[in-house]
PDB file of C-alpha atoms and ligand atoms in Angstrom:
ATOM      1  CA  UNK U   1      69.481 263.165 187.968  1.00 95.00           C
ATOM      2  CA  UNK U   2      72.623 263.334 186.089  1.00 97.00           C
ATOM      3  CA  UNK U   3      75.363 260.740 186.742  1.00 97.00           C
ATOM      4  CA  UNK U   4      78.755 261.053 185.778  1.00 98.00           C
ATOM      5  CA  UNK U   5      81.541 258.117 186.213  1.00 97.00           C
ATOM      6  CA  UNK U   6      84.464 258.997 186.907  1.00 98.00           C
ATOM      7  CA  UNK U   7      87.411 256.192 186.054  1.00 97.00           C
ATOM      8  CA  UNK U   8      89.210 257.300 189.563  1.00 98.00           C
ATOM      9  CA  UNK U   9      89.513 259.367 192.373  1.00 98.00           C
ATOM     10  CA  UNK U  10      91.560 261.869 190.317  1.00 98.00           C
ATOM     11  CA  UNK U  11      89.186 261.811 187.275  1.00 98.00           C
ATOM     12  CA  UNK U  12      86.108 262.451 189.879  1.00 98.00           C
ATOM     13  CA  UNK U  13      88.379 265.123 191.779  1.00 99.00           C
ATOM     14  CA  UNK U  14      88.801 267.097 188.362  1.00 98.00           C
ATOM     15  CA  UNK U  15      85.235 266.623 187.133  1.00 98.00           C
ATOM     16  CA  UNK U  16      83.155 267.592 189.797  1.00 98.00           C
ATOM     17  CA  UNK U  17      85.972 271.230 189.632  1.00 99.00           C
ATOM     18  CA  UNK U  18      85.055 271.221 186.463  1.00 98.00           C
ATOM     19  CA  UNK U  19      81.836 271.330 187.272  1.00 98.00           C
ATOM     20  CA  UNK U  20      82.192 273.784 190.012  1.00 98.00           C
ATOM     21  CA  UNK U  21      83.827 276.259 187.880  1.00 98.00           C
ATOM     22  CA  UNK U  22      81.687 276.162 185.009  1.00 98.00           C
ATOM     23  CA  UNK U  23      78.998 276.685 187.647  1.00 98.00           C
ATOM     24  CA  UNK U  24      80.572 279.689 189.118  1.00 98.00           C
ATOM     25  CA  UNK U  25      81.797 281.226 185.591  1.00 98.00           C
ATOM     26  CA  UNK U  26      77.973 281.355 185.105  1.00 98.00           C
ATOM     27  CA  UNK U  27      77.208 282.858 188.074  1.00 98.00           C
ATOM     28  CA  UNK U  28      79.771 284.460 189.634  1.00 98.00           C
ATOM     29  CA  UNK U  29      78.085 285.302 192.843  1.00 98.00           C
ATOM     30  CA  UNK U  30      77.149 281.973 193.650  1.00 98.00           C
ATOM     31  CA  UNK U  31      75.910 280.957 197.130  1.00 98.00           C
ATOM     32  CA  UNK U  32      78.147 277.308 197.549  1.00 99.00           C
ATOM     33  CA  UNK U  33      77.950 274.830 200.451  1.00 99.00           C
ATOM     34  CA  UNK U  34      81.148 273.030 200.576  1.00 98.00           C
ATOM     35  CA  UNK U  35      81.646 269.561 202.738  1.00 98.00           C
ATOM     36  CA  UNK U  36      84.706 268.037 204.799  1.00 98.00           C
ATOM     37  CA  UNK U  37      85.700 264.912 204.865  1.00 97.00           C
ATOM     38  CA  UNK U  38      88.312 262.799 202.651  1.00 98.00           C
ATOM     39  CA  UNK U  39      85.878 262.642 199.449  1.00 98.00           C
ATOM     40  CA  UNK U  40      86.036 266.393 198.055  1.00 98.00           C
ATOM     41  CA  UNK U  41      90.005 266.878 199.336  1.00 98.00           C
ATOM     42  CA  UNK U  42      91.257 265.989 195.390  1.00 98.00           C
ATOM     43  CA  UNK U  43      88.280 268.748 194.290  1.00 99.00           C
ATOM     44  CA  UNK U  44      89.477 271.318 196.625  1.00 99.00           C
ATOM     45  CA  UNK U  45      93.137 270.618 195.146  1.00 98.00           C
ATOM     46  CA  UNK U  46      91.911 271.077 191.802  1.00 98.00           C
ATOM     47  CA  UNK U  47      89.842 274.827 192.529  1.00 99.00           C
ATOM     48  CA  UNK U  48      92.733 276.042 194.060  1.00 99.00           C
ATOM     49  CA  UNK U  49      95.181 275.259 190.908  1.00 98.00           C
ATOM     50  CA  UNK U  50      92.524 276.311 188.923  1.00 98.00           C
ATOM     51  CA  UNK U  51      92.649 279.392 190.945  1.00 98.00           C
ATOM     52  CA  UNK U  52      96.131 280.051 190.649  1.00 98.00           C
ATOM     53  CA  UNK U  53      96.199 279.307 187.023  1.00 98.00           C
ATOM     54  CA  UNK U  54      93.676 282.462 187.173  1.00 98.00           C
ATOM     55  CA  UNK U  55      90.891 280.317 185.237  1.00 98.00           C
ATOM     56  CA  UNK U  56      88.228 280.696 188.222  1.00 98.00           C
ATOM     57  CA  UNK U  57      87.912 283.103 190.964  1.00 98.00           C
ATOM     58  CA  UNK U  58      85.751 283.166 194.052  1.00 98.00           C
ATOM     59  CA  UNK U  59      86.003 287.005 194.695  1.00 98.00           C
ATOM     60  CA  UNK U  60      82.286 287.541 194.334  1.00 98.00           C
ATOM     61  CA  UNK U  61      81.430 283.988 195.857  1.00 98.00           C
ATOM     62  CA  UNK U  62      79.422 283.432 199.309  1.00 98.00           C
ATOM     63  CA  UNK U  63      80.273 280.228 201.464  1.00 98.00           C
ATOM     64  CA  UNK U  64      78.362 278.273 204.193  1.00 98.00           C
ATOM     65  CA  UNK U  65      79.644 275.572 206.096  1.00 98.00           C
ATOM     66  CA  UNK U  66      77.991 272.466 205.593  1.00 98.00           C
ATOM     67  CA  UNK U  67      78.134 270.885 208.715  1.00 98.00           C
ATOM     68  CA  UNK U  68      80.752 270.873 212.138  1.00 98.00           C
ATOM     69  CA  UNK U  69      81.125 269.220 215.226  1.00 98.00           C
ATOM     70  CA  UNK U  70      79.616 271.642 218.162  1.00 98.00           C
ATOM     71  CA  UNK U  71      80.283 272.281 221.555  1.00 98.00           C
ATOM     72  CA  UNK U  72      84.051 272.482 220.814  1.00 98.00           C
ATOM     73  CA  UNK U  73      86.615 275.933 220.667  1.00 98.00           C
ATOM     74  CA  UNK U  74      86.596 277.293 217.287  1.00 98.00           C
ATOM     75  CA  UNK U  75      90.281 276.883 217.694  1.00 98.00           C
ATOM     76  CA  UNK U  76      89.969 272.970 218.146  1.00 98.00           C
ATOM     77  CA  UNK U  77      91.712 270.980 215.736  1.00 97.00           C
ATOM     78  CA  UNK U  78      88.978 269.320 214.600  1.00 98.00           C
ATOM     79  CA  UNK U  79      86.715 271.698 214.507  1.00 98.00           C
ATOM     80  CA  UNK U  80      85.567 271.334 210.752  1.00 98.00           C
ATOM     81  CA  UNK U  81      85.793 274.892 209.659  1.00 98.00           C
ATOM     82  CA  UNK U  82      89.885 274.833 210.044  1.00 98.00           C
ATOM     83  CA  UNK U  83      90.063 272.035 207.787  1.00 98.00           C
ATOM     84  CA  UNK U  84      87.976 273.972 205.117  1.00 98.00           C
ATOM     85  CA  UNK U  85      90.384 276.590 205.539  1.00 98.00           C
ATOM     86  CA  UNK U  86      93.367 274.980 205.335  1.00 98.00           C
ATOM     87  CA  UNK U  87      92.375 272.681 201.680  1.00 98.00           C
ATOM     88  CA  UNK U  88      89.990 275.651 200.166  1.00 98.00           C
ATOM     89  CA  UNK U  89      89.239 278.934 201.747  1.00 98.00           C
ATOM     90  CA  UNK U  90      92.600 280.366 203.130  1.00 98.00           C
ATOM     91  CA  UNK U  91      94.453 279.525 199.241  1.00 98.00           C
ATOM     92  CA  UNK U  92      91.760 281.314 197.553  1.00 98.00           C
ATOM     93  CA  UNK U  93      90.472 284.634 197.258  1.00 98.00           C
ATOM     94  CA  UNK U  94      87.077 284.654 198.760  1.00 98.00           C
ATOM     95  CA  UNK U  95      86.340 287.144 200.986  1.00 98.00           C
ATOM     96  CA  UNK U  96      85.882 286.600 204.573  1.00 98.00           C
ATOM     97  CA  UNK U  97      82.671 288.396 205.108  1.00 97.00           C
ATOM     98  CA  UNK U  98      81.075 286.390 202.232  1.00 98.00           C
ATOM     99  CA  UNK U  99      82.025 283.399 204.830  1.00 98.00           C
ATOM    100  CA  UNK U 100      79.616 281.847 207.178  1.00 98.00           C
ATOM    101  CA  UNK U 101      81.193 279.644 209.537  1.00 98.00           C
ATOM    102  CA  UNK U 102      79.301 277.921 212.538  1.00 98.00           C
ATOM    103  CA  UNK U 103      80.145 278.988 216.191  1.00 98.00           C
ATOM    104  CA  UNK U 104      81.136 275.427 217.304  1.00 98.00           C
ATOM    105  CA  UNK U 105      81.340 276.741 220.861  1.00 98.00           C
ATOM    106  CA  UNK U 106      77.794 279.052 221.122  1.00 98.00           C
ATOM    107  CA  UNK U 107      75.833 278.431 223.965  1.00 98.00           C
ATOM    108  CA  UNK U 108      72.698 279.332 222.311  1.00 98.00           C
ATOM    109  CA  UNK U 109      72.239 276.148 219.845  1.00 98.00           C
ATOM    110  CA  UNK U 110      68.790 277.423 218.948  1.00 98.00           C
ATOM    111  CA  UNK U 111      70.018 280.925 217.847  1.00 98.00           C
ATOM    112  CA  UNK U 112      72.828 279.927 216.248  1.00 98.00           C
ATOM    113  CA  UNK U 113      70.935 277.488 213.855  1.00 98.00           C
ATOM    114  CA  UNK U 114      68.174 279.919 212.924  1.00 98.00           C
ATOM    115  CA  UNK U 115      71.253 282.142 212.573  1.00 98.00           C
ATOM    116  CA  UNK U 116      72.549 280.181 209.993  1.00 98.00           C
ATOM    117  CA  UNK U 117      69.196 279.317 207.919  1.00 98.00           C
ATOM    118  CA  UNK U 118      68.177 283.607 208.037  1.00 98.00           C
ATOM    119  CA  UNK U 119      71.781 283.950 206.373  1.00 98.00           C
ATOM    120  CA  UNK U 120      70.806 281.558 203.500  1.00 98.00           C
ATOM    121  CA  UNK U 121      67.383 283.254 203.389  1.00 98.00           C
ATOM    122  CA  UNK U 122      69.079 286.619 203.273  1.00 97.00           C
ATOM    123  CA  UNK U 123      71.323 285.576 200.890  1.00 97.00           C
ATOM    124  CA  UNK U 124      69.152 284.264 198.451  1.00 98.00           C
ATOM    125  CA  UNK U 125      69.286 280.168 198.931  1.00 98.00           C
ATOM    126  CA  UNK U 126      72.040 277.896 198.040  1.00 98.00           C
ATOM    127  CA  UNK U 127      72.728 278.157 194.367  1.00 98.00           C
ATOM    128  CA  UNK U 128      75.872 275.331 194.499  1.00 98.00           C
ATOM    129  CA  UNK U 129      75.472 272.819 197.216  1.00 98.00           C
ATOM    130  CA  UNK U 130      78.697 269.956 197.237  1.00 99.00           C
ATOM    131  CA  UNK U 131      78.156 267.169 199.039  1.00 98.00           C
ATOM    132  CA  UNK U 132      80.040 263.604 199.819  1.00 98.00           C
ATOM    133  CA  UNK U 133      78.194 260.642 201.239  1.00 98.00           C
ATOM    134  CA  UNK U 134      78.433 259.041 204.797  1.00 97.00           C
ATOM    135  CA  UNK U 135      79.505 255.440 204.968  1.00 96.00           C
ATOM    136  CA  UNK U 136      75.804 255.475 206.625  1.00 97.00           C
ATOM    137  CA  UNK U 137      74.190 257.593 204.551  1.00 97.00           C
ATOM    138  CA  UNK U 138      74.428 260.865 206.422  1.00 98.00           C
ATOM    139  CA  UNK U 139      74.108 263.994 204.169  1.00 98.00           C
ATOM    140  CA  UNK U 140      76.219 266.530 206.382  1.00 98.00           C
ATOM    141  CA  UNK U 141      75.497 265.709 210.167  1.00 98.00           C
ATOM    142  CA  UNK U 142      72.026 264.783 209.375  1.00 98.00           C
ATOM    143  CA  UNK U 143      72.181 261.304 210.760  1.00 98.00           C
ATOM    144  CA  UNK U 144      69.882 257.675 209.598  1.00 98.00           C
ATOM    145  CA  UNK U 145      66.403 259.009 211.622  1.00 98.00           C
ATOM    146  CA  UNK U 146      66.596 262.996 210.370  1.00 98.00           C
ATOM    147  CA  UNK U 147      63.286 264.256 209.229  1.00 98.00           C
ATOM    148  CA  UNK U 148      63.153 264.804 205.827  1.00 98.00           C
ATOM    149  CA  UNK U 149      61.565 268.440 206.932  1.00 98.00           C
ATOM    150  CA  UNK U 150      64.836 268.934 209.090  1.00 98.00           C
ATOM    151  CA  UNK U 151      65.906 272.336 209.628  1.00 98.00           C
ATOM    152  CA  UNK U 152      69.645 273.165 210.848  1.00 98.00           C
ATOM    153  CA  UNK U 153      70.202 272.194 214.311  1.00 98.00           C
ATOM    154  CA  UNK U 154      72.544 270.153 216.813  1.00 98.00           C
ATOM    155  CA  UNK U 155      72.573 266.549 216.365  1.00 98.00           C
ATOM    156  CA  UNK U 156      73.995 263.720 217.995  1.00 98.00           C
ATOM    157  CA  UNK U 157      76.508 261.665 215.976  1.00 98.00           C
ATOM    158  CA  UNK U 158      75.618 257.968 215.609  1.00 97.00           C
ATOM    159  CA  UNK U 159      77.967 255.521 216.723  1.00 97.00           C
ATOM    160  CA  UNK U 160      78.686 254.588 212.577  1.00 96.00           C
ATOM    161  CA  UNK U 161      79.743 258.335 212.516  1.00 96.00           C
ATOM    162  CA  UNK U 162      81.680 258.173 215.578  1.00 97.00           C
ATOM    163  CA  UNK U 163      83.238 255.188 214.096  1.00 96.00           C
ATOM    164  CA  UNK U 164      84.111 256.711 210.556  1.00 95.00           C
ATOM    165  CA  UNK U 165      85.578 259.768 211.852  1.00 96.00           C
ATOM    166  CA  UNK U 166      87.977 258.269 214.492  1.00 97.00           C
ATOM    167  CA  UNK U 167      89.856 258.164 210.846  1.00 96.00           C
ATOM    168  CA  UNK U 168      90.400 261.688 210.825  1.00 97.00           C
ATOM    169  CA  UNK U 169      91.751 262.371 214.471  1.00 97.00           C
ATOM    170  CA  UNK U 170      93.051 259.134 215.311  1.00 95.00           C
ATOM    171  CA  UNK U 171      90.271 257.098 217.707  1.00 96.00           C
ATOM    172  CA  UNK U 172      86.922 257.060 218.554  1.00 97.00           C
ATOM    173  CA  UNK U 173      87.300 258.654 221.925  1.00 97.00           C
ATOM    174  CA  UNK U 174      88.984 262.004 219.843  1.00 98.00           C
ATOM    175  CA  UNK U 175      85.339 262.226 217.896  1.00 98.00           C
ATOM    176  CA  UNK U 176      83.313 264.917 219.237  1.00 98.00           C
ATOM    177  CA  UNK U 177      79.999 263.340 220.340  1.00 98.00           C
ATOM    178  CA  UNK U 178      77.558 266.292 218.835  1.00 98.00           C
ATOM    179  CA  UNK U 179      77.399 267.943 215.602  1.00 98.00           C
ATOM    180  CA  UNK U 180      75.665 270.973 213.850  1.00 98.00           C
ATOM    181  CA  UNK U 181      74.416 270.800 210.416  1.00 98.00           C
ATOM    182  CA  UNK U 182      72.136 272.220 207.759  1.00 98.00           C
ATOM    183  CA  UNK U 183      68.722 270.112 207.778  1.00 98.00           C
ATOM    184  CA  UNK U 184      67.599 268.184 204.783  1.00 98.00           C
ATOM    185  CA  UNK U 185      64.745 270.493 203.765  1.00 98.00           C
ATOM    186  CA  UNK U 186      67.605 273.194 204.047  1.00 98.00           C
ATOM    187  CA  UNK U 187      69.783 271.370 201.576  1.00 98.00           C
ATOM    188  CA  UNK U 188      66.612 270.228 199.600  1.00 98.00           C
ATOM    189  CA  UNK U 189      66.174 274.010 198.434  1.00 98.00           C
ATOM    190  CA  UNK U 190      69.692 274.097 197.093  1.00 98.00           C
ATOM    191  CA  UNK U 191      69.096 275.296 193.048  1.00 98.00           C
ATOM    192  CA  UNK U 192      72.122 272.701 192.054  1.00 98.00           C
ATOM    193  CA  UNK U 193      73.482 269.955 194.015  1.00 98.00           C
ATOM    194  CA  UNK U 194      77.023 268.169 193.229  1.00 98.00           C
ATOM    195  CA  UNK U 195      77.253 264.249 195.202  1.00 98.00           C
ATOM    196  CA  UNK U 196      80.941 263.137 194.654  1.00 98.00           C
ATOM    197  CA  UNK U 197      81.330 259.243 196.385  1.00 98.00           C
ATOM    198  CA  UNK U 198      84.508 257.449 195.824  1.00 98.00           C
ATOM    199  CA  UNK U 199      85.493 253.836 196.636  1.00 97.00           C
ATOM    200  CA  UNK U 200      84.667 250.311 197.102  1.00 96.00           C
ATOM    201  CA  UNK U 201      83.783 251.016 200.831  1.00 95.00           C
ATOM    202  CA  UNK U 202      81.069 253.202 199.630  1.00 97.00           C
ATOM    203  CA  UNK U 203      79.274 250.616 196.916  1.00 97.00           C
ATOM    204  CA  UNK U 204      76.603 249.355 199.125  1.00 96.00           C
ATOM    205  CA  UNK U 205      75.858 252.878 200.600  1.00 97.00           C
ATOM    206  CA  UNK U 206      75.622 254.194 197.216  1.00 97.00           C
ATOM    207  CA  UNK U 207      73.457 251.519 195.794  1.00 96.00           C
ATOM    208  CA  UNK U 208      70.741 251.552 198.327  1.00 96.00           C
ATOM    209  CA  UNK U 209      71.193 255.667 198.263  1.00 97.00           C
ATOM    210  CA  UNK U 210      68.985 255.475 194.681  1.00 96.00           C
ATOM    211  CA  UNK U 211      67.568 251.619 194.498  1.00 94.00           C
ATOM    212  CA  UNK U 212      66.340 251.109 198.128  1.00 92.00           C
ATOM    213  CA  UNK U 213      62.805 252.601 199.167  1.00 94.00           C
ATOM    214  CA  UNK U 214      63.659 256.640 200.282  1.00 95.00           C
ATOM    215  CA  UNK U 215      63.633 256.506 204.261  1.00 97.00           C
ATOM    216  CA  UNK U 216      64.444 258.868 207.533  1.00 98.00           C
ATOM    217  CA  UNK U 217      67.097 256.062 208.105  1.00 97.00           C
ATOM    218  CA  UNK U 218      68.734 256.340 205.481  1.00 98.00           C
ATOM    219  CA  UNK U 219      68.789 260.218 204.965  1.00 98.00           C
ATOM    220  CA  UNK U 220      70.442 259.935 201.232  1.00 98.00           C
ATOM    221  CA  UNK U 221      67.800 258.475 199.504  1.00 98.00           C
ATOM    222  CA  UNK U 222      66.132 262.620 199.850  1.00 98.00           C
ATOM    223  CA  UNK U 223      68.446 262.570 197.415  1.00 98.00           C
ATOM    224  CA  UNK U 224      66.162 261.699 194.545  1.00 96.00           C
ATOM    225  CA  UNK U 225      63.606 264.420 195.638  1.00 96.00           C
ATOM    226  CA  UNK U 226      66.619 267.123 194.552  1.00 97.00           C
ATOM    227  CA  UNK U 227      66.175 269.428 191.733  1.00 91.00           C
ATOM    228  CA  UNK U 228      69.421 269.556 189.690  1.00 97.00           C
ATOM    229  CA  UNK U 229      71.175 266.554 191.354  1.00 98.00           C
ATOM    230  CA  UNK U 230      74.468 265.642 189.590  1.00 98.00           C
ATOM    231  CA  UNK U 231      76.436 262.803 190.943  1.00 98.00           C
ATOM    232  CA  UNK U 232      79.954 262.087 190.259  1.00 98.00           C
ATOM    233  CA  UNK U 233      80.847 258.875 190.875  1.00 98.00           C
ATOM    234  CA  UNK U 234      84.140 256.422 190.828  1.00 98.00           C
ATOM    235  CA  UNK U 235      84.320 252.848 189.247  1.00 97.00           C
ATOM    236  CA  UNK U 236      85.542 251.937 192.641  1.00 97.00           C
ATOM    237  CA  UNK U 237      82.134 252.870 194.320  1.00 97.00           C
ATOM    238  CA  UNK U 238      79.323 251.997 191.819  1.00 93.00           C
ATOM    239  CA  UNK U 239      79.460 248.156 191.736  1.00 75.00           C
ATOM    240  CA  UNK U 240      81.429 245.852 193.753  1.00 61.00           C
ATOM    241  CA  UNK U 241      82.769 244.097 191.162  1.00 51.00           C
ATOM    242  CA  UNK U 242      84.669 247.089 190.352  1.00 46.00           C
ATOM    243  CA  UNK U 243      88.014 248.018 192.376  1.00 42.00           C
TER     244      UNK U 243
HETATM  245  P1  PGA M 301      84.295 261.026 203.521  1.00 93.50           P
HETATM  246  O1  PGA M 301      83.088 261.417 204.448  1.00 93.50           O
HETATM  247  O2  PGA M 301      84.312 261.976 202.384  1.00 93.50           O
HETATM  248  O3  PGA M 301      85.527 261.160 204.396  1.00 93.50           O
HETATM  249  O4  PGA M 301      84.073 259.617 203.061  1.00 93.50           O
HETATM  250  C1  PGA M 301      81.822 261.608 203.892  1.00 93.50           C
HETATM  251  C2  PGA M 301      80.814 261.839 204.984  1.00 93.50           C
HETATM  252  O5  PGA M 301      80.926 261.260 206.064  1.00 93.50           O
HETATM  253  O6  PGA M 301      79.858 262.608 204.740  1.00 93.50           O
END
């Protein structure tokens, strides 16, 4: 494992692009998983000005959802996949059949997952898998109890989840109670993986992520079983003292 500190959110936001582009200026048809949530927003800001500076470009690029809430319209406003397209996808210039998105709304959960993992198969595996880091130490949707053998499938979101993203859309009752995600042994296969955590609020998580024993309930600490894991980490978030 590689660790990089970052001084602040804007130094980790441009280092972990940094990383991302060097990554794809190696291989420029690079299979990337990208994640939601507040963590990789200053990232996404810098790809895209990188983008429009014309020093990167995700033309030959293929993209796979991390992880979404299910059993909601793909219209929804919180459906996942919207916000991906509104910070990354929609200002750059990857095509929209290299895109796999999740049907949020299928009715056949079982298909749709195996779906998704014979996609990754076809396309080769994940070369570039981006990931932030739950307040309880979910990886995606995969939630403190997920089998380290964990395929994709539908999940239901603890109540810390629940909790965390009522900051998104407002309250608790707005949070969608199921999500779908890639399973750990899916993102376990990924060829590089990128962990950006920022903040004080995320010092504990990220301590016990790499010094407590590795356990189902706390599905970060797979973590250390990655090939190629590079973390990128604040001040803020890697002691408590800091911030
Ligand atoms: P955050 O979410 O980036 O908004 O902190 C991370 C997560 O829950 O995986």
């Amino acid at each position: 494992m590689k660790q990089i500190i970052a001084d602040d959110y804007e130094a980790l936001s441009a280092q972990s692009a940094k990383l991302v582009i060097e990554y794809i200026q190696q291989k420029p048809t690079s299979v990337l998983v990208f994640p939601t949530g507040n963590t990789p927003l200053g990232m996404f800001a810098e790809l895209v000005s990188a983008f429009h500076r014309k020093e990167i470009s995700f033309k030959n690029c293929y993209l796979i959802e991390l992880d979404d809430y299910f059993n909601i319209p793909l219209s929804d406003y919180r459906n996942l996949y919207n916000w991906l397209d509104a910070e990354f996808i929609s200002q750059v210039d990857i095509p929209a059949k290299n895109i796999v998105r999740f049907n949020t709304a299928s009715a056949e959960p079982e298909q749709e997952c195996a779906r998704v993992e014979d996609v990754i198969k076809n396309f080769g595996g994940i070369d570039l898998l981006v990931l932030g880091l739950g307040p309880n130490g979910h990886l995606g949707f995969n939630e403190p109890g997920s089998d380290f053998e964990s395929i994709t499938r539908v999940i239901t979101l603890s109540t810390a989840s629940i909790k965390s993203s009522a900051q998104y859309w407002g309250k608790e009752e707005e949070v969608p109670p199921q999500g779908i995600t890639l399973g750990l042994k899916t993102l376990s296969s990924a060829r590089h993986t990128l962990l950006l955590v920022s903040g004080r609020e995320k010092a504990q998580i990220f301590e016990a992520t790499f010094q407590k024993p590795s356990t189902t309930y706390l599905p970060a600490t797979i973590l250390r079983q990655f090939k190629n894991l590079t973390v990128v980490v604040d001040k803020a978030a890697i002691n408590l003292s800091f911030g």
